[in-house]
C-alpha positions as semicolon CSV with decimal commas, in nm:
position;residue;x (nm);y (nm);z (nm)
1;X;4,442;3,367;0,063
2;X;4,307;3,424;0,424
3;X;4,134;3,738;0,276
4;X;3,976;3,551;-0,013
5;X;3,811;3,242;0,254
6;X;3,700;3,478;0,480
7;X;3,552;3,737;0,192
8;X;3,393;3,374;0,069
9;X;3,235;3,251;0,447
10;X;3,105;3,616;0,426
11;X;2,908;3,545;0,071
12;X;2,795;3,216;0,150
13;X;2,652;3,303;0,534
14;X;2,519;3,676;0,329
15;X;2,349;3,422;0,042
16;X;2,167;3,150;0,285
17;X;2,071;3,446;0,510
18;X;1,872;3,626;0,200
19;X;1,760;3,225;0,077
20;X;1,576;3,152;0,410
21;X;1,452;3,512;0,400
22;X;1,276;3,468;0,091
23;X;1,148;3,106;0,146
24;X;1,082;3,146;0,530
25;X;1,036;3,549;0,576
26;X;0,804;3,559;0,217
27;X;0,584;3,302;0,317
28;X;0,495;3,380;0,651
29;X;0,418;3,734;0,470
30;X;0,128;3,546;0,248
31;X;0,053;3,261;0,409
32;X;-0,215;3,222;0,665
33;X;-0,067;3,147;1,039
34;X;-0,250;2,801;1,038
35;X;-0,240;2,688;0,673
36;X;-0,082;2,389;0,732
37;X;-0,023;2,163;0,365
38;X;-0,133;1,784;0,437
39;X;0,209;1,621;0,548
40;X;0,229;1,867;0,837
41;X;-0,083;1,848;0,937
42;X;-0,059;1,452;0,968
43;X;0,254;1,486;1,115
44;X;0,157;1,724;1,406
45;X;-0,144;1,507;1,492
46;X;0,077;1,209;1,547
47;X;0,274;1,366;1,720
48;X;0,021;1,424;2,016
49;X;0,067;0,993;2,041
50;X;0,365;0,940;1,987
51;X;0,468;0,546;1,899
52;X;0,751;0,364;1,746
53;X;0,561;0,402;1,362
54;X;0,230;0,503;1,259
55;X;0,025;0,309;0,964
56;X;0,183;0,551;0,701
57;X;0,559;0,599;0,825
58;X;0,794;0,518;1,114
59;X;0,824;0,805;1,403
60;X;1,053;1,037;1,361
61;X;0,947;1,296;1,157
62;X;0,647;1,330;1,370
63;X;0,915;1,332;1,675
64;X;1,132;1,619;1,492
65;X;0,799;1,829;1,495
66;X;0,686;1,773;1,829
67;X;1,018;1,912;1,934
68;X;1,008;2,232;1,694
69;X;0,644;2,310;1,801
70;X;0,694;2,468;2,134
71;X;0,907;2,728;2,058
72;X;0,749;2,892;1,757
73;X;0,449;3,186;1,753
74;X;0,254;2,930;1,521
75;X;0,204;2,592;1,336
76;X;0,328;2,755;1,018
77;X;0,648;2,854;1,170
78;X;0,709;2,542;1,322
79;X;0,668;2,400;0,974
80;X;0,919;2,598;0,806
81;X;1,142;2,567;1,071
82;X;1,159;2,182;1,088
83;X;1,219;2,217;0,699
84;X;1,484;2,445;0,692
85;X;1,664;2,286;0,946
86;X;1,616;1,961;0,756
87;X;1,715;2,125;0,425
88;X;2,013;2,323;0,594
89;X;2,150;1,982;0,727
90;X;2,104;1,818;0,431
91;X;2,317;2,108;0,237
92;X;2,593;2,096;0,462
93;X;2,650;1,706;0,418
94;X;2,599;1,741;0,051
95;X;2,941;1,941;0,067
96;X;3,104;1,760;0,309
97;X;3,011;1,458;0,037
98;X;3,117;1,693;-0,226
99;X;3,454;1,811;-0,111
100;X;3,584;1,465;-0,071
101;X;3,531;1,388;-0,471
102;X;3,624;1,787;-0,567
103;X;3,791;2,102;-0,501
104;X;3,646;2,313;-0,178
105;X;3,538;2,553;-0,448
106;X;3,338;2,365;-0,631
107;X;3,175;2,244;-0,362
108;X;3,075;2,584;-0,274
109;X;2,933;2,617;-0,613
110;X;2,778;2,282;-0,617
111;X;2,527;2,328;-0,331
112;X;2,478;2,714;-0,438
113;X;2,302;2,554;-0,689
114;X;2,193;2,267;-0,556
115;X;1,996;2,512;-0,382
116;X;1,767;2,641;-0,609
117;X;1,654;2,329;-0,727
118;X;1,334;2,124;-0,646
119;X;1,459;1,935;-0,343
120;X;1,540;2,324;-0,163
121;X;1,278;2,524;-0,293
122;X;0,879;2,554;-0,374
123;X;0,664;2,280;-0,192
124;X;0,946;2,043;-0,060
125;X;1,044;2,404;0,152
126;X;0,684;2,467;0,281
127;X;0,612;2,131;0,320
128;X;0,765;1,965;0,597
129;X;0,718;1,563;0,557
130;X;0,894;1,225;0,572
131;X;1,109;1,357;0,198
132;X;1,216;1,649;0,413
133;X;1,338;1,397;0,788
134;X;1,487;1,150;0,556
135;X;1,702;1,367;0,361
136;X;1,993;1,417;0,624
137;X;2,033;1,089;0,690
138;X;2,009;0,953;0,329
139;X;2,313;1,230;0,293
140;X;2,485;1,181;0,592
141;X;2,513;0,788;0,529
142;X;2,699;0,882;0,204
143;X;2,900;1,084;0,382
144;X;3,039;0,856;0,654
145;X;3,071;0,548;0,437
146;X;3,286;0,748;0,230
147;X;3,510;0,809;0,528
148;X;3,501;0,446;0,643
149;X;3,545;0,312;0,344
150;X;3,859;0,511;0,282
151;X;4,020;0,512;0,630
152;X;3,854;0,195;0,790
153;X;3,829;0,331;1,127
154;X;3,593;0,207;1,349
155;X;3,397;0,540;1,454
156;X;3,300;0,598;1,142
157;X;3,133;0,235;1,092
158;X;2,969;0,257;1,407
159;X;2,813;0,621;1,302
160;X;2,736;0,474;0,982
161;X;2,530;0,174;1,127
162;X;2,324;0,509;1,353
163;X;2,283;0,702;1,047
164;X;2,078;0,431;0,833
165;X;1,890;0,284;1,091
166;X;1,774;0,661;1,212
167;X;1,735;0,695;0,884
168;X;1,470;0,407;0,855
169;X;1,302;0,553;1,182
170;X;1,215;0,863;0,981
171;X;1,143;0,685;0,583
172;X;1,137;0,317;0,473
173;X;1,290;0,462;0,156
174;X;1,598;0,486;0,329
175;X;1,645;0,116;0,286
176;X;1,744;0,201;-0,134
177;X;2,039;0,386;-0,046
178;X;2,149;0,151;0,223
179;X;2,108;-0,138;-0,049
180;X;2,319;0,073;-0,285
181;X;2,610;0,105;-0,002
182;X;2,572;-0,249;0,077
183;X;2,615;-0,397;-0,308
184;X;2,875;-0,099;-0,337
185;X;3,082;-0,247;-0,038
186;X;3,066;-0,616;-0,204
187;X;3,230;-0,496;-0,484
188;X;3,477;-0,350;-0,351
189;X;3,564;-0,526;-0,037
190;X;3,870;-0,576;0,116
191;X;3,977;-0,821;0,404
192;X;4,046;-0,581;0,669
193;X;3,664;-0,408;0,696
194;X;3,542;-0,752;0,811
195;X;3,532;-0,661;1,188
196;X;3,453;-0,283;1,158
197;X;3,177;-0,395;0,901
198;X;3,039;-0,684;1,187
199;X;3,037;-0,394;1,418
200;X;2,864;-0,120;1,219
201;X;2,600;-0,436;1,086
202;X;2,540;-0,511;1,431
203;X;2,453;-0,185;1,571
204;X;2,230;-0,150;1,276
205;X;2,035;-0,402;1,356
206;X;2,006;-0,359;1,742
207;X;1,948;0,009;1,676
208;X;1,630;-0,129;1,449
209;X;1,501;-0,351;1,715
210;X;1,224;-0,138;1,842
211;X;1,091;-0,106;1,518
212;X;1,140;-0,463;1,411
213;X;0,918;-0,551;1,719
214;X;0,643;-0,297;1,584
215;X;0,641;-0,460;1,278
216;X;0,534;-0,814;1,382
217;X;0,293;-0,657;1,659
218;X;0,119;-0,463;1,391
219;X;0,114;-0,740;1,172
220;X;0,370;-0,574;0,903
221;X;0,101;-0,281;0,846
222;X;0,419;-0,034;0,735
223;X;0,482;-0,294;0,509
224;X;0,138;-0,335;0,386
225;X;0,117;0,053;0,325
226;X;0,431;0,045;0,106
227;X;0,296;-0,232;-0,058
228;X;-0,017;-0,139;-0,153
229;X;0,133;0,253;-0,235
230;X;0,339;0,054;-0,529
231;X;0,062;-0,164;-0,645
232;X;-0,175;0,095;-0,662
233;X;0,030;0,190;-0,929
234;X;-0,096;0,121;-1,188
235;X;-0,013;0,129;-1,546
236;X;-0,226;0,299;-1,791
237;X;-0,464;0,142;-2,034
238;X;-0,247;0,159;-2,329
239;X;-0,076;-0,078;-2,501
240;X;0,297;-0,184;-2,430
241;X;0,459;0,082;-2,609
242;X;0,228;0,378;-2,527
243;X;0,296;0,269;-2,180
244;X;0,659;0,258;-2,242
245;X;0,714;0,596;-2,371
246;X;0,499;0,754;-2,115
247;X;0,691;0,600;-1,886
248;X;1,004;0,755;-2,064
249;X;0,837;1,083;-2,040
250;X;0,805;1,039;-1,713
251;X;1,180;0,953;-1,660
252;X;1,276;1,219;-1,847
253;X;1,062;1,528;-1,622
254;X;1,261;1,391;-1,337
255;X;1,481;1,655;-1,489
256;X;1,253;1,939;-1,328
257;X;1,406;1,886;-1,004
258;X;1,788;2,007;-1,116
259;X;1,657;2,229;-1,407
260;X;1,705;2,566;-1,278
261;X;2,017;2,448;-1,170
262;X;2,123;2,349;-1,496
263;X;1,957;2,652;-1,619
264;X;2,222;2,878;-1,384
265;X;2,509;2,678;-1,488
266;X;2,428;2,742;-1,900
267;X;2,357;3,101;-1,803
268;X;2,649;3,177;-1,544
269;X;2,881;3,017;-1,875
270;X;2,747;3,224;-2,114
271;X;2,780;3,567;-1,932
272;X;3,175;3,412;-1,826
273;X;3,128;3,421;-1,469
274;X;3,287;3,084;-1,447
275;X;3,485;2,848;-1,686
276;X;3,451;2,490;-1,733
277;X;3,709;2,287;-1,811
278;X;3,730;1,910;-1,915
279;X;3,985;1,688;-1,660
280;X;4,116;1,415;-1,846
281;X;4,292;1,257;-1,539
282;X;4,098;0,993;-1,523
283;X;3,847;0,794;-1,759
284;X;3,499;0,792;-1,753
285;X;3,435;0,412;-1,661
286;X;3,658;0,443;-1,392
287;X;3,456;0,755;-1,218
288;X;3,144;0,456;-1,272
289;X;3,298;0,279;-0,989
290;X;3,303;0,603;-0,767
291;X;3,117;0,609;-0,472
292;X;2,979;0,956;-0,620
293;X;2,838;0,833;-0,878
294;X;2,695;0,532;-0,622
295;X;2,512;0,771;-0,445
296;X;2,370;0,979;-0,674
297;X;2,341;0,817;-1,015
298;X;2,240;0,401;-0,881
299;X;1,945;0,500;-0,671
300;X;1,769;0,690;-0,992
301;X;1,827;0,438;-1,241
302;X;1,649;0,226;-0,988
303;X;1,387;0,434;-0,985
304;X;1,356;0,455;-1,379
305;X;1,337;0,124;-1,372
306;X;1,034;0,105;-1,160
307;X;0,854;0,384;-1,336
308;X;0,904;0,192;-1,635
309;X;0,756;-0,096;-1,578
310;X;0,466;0,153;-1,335
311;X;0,441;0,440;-1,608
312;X;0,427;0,682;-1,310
313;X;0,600;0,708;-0,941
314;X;0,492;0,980;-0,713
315;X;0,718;1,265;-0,722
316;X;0,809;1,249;-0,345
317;X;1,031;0,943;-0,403
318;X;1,273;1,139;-0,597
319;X;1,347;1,367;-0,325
320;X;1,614;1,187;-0,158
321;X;1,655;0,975;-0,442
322;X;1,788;1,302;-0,632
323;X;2,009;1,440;-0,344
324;X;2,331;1,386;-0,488
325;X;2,271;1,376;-0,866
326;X;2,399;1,712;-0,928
327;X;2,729;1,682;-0,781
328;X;2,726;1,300;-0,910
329;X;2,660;1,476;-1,236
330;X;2,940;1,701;-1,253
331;X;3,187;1,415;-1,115
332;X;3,076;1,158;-1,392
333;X;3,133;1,440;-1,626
334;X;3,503;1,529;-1,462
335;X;3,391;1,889;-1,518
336;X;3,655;2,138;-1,317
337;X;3,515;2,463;-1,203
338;X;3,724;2,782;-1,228
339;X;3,825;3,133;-1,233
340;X;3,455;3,187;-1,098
341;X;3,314;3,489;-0,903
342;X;3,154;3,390;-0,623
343;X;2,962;3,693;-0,548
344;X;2,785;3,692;-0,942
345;X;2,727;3,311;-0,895
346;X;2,555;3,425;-0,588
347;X;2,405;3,710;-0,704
348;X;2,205;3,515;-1,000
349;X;2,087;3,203;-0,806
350;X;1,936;3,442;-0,531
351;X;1,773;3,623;-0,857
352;X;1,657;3,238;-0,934
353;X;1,538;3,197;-0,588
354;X;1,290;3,452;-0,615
355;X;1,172;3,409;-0,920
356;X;1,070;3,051;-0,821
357;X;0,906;3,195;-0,507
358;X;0,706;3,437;-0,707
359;X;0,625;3,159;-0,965
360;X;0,544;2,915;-0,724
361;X;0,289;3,096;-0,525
362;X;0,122;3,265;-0,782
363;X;0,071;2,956;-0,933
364;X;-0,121;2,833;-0,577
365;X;-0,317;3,141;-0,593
366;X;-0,472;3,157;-0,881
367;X;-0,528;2,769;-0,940
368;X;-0,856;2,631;-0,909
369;X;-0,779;2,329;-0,747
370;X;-0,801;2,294;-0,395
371;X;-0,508;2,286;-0,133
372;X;-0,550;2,141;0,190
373;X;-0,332;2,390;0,356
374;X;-0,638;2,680;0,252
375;X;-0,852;2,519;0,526
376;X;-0,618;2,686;0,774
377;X;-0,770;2,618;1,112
378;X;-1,152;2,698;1,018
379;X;-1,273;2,293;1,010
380;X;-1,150;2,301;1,343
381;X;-1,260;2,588;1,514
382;X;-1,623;2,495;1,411
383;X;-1,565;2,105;1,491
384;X;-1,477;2,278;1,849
385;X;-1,762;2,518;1,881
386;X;-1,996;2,157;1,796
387;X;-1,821;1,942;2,046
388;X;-1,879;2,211;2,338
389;X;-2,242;2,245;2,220
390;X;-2,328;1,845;2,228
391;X;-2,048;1,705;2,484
392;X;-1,963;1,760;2,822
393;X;-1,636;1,479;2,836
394;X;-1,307;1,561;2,626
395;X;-1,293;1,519;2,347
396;X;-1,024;1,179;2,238
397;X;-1,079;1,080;1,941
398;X;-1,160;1,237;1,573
399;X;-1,298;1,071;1,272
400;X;-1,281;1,091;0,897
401;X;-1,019;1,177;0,605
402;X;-0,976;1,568;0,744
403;X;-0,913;1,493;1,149
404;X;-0,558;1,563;1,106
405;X;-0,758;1,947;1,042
406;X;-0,865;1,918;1,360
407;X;-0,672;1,771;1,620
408;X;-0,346;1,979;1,567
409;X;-0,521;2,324;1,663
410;X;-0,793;2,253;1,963
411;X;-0,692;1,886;2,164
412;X;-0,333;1,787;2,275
413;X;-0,488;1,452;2,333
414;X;-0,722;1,349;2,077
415;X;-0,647;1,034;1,825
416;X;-0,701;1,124;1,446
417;X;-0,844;0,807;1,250
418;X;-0,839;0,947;0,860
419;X;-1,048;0,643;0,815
420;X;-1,361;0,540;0,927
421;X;-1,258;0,174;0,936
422;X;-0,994;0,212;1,095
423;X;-0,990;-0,079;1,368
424;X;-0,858;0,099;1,595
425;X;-1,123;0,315;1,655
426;X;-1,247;0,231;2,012
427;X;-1,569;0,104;2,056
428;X;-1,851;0,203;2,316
429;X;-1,650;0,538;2,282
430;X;-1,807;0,900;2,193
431;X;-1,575;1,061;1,900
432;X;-1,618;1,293;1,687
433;X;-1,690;1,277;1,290
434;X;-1,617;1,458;0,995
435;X;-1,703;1,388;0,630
436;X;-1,601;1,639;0,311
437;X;-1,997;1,719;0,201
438;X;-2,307;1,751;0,363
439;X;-2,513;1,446;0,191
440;X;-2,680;1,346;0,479
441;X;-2,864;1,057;0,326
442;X;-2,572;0,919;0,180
443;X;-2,319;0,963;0,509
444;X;-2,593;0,827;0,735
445;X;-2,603;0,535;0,559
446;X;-2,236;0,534;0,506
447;X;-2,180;0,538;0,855
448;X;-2,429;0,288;1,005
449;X;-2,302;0,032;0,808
450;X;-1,957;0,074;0,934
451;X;-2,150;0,004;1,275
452;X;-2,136;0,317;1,421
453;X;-2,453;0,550;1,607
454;X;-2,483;0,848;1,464
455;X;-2,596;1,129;1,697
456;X;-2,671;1,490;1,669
457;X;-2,501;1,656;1,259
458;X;-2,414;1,975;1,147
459;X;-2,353;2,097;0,806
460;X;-2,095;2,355;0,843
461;X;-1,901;2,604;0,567
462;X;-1,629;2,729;0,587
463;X;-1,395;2,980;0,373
464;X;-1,109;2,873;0,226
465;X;-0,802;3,085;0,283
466;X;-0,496;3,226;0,013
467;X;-0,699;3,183;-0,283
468;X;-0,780;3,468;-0,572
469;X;-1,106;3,362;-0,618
470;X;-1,372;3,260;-0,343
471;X;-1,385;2,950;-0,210
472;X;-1,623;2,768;-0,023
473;X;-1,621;2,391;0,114
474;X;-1,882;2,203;0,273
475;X;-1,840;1,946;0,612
476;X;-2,099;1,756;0,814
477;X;-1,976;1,718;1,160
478;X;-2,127;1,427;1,367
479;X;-2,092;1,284;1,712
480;X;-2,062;0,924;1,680
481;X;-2,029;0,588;1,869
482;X;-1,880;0,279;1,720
483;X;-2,043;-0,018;1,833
């Protein structure tokens, strides 16, 4: 038996070794050293100001990256790293979760293939953003609710009450789970979590505190993002029940995100690598009132709901919405896992692994369409090069949609505004401007009746990077003072 665990530890540290090789040792093979995709960019140039939230998102994933920056060779690195770690994290806690629901070995197998799916692999891997900082904590408050709900002790309430409210420091959306433990822990309350559950509620909320302040001192603007994300919304133009059966369409390509892992499971059964087997131990309305099924099933059919009556959600809210649906899945199901070989279950996913990989970027570099992260760190070397040429004073603040281009790679204190009416913009103030075309007419006039002065422009192209055909983009850089 000792044999068999280690031989095991050896094939699971041997398959996550060859998984971040692929998705962190691949990509820094074909991917430019600055091509950073949109999230990271913003990220990194908040994180030169760091504050308690920013008009998009609280803090924290912005802090995570600010931490992870030093130590790698370039911004590229950095963002893989802060993923992986993320992603590592949030793999770990999805077996602790697992293990207390199922058999140690079908844990293993559970997040072996939980790994290849869309929340570990393909953009949410190269893309480090607030889906990637929210995911351990949105899996680690499953975790420790679990415990405290089943042993009552106190240490595990008060890490519970830490988890979700660091959890709301790094995505609002990590207020849906917490609703789903709350209404879960109604229904099944007993007398004797009173205190413990005062304790863990109250170090919730004094944990939140700084963030409740920055709330009513920025007049609710998180809030007002959120909002007006969700209303923007909106549904299509079609009548009642086109609109409902795209929206069903839409439900049902949520699918994507634990397809290959499906696809592994139908394949590994039909080669015999592993057996399934139906437990009839216990019924299947009685595994509805699991906290399993809480945490992985609830939170989606919330979100169906919503797309229904919106016809279409942004894909990043299923991230950590879909965390736990696969071993939910196989839970609900009672499906037992055995007489598997974990070295051929390993040996196919890894197979699966790549082929996404290859899939995936070929797929970026043929497409027309353009990706931020091809701008690599051209828009900025020439927004430099302009500065020096017209200013003598630092430059502290940048203007326009693509700042968070600039800032990152040439000024550890420059402000990005990606809008220019933004009202925090100072006035009487020399910044920097940058608009996506080089209409000079119509950005003059764009510009001056924002209020601002427009001094000396330059049209600049630059060459966009990673792409199989030529690609060109046009900026007008201007310096600028808002009166």
């Amino acid at each position: 038996m000792r044999k068999l665990l280690s031989q095991n530890k050896v094939i699971i540290t041997t398959y996550f070794f060859f998984y971040l090789l692929i998705w962190i040792g691949l990509s820094l093979l074909i991917y430019d050293a600055n091509a950073l995709p949109i999230d990271v960019a913003e990220n990194i140039a908040w994180s030169k100001h760091l504050q308690i939230a920013f008009d998009k998102h609280p803090f924290l994933g912005a802090f995570f990256i600010k931490l992870v920056l030093p130590f790698p060779p370039s911004t590229m690195v950095a963002n893989l790293l802060a993923s992986s770690i993320c992603l590592l994290v949030t793999l770990l806690y999805t077996y602790k979760v697992t293990k207390l629901f199922m058999s140690k070995n079908e844990s293993i197998v559970i997040i072996i293939l939980s790994s290849c799916g869309g929340i570990y692999t393909a953009l949410n891997f190269v893309d480090y953003s607030q889906n990637s900082i929210v995911l351990p904590f949105w899996v680690m408050s499953c975790y420790y609710f679990t415990l405290a709900m089943r042993s009552n002790k106190v240490i595990y309430w008060i890490t519970l009450g830490l988890v979700c409210a660091l959890g709301l420091y790094a995505k609002l959306e990590m207020g849906l789970i917490i609703l789903c433990l709350a209404l879960y822990l109604v229904f099944n309350y007993k007398r004797e979590y009173l205190s413990k559950v005062f304790i863990s509620f109250w170090i919730f909320i004094v944990s939140l505190i700084p963030l409740i302040w920055w709330l009513f001192y920025t007049n609710f603007a998180l809030i007002n993002y959120a909002l007006n994300r969700y209303s923007g919304l909106r549904a299509t133009d079609h009548n009642i029940i086109i609109n409902f059966l795209l929206a069903q369409l839409n439900n049902l390509s949520t699918i994507g995100i634990i397809a290959v892992p499906i696809l592994c499971i139908l394949i590994l059964l039909k080669i015999g690598i592993f057996r399934i087997e139906k437990n009839i131990e216990t019924t299947f309305f009685k595994r509805l009132r699991q906290p399993l099924v809480c945490y992985g099933i609830y939170p989606l059919l919330f979100f169906f709901a919503l797309q229904t009556y919106k016809v279409h959600i942004e894909y990043g809210w299923l991230i950590p919405i879909m965390s736990l649906t696969l071993p939910a899945i196989f839970y609900l199901l009672n499906i037992k896992i055995n007489k598997f070989s974990l070295i051929k279950i390993v040996n196919v996913v890894l197979c699966f692994q790549l082929l996404i990989f290859i899939v995936y970027n070929l797929f970026g570099y043929f497409t027309p369409m353009k990706d931020p992260r091809t701008l690599s760190n051209h828009v900025a070397l020439k927004a430099e090069e302009f500065w020096q040429q017209n200013e003598n004073q630092p430059l502290t603040n940048v203007i326009g949609y693509f700042s968070i281009y600039i800032t990152p790679f040439i000024s550890d204190i420059a402000t990005a505004h990606r809008s220019f009416e933004d009202t925090r913009i100072p006035t009487n103030t020399v910044s920097l401007g940058v608009l996506s075309d080089c209409n000079t007419k119509d950005n003059d006039a764009y510009l001056k009746s924002l209020g601002y002065t427009v001094g000396k422009q330059e049209c600049i192209t630059i060459d966009r990077v990673g792409r199989y055909s030529k690609q060109k983009q046009n900026f007008t850089l201007y310096i600028l003072e808002k009166s």
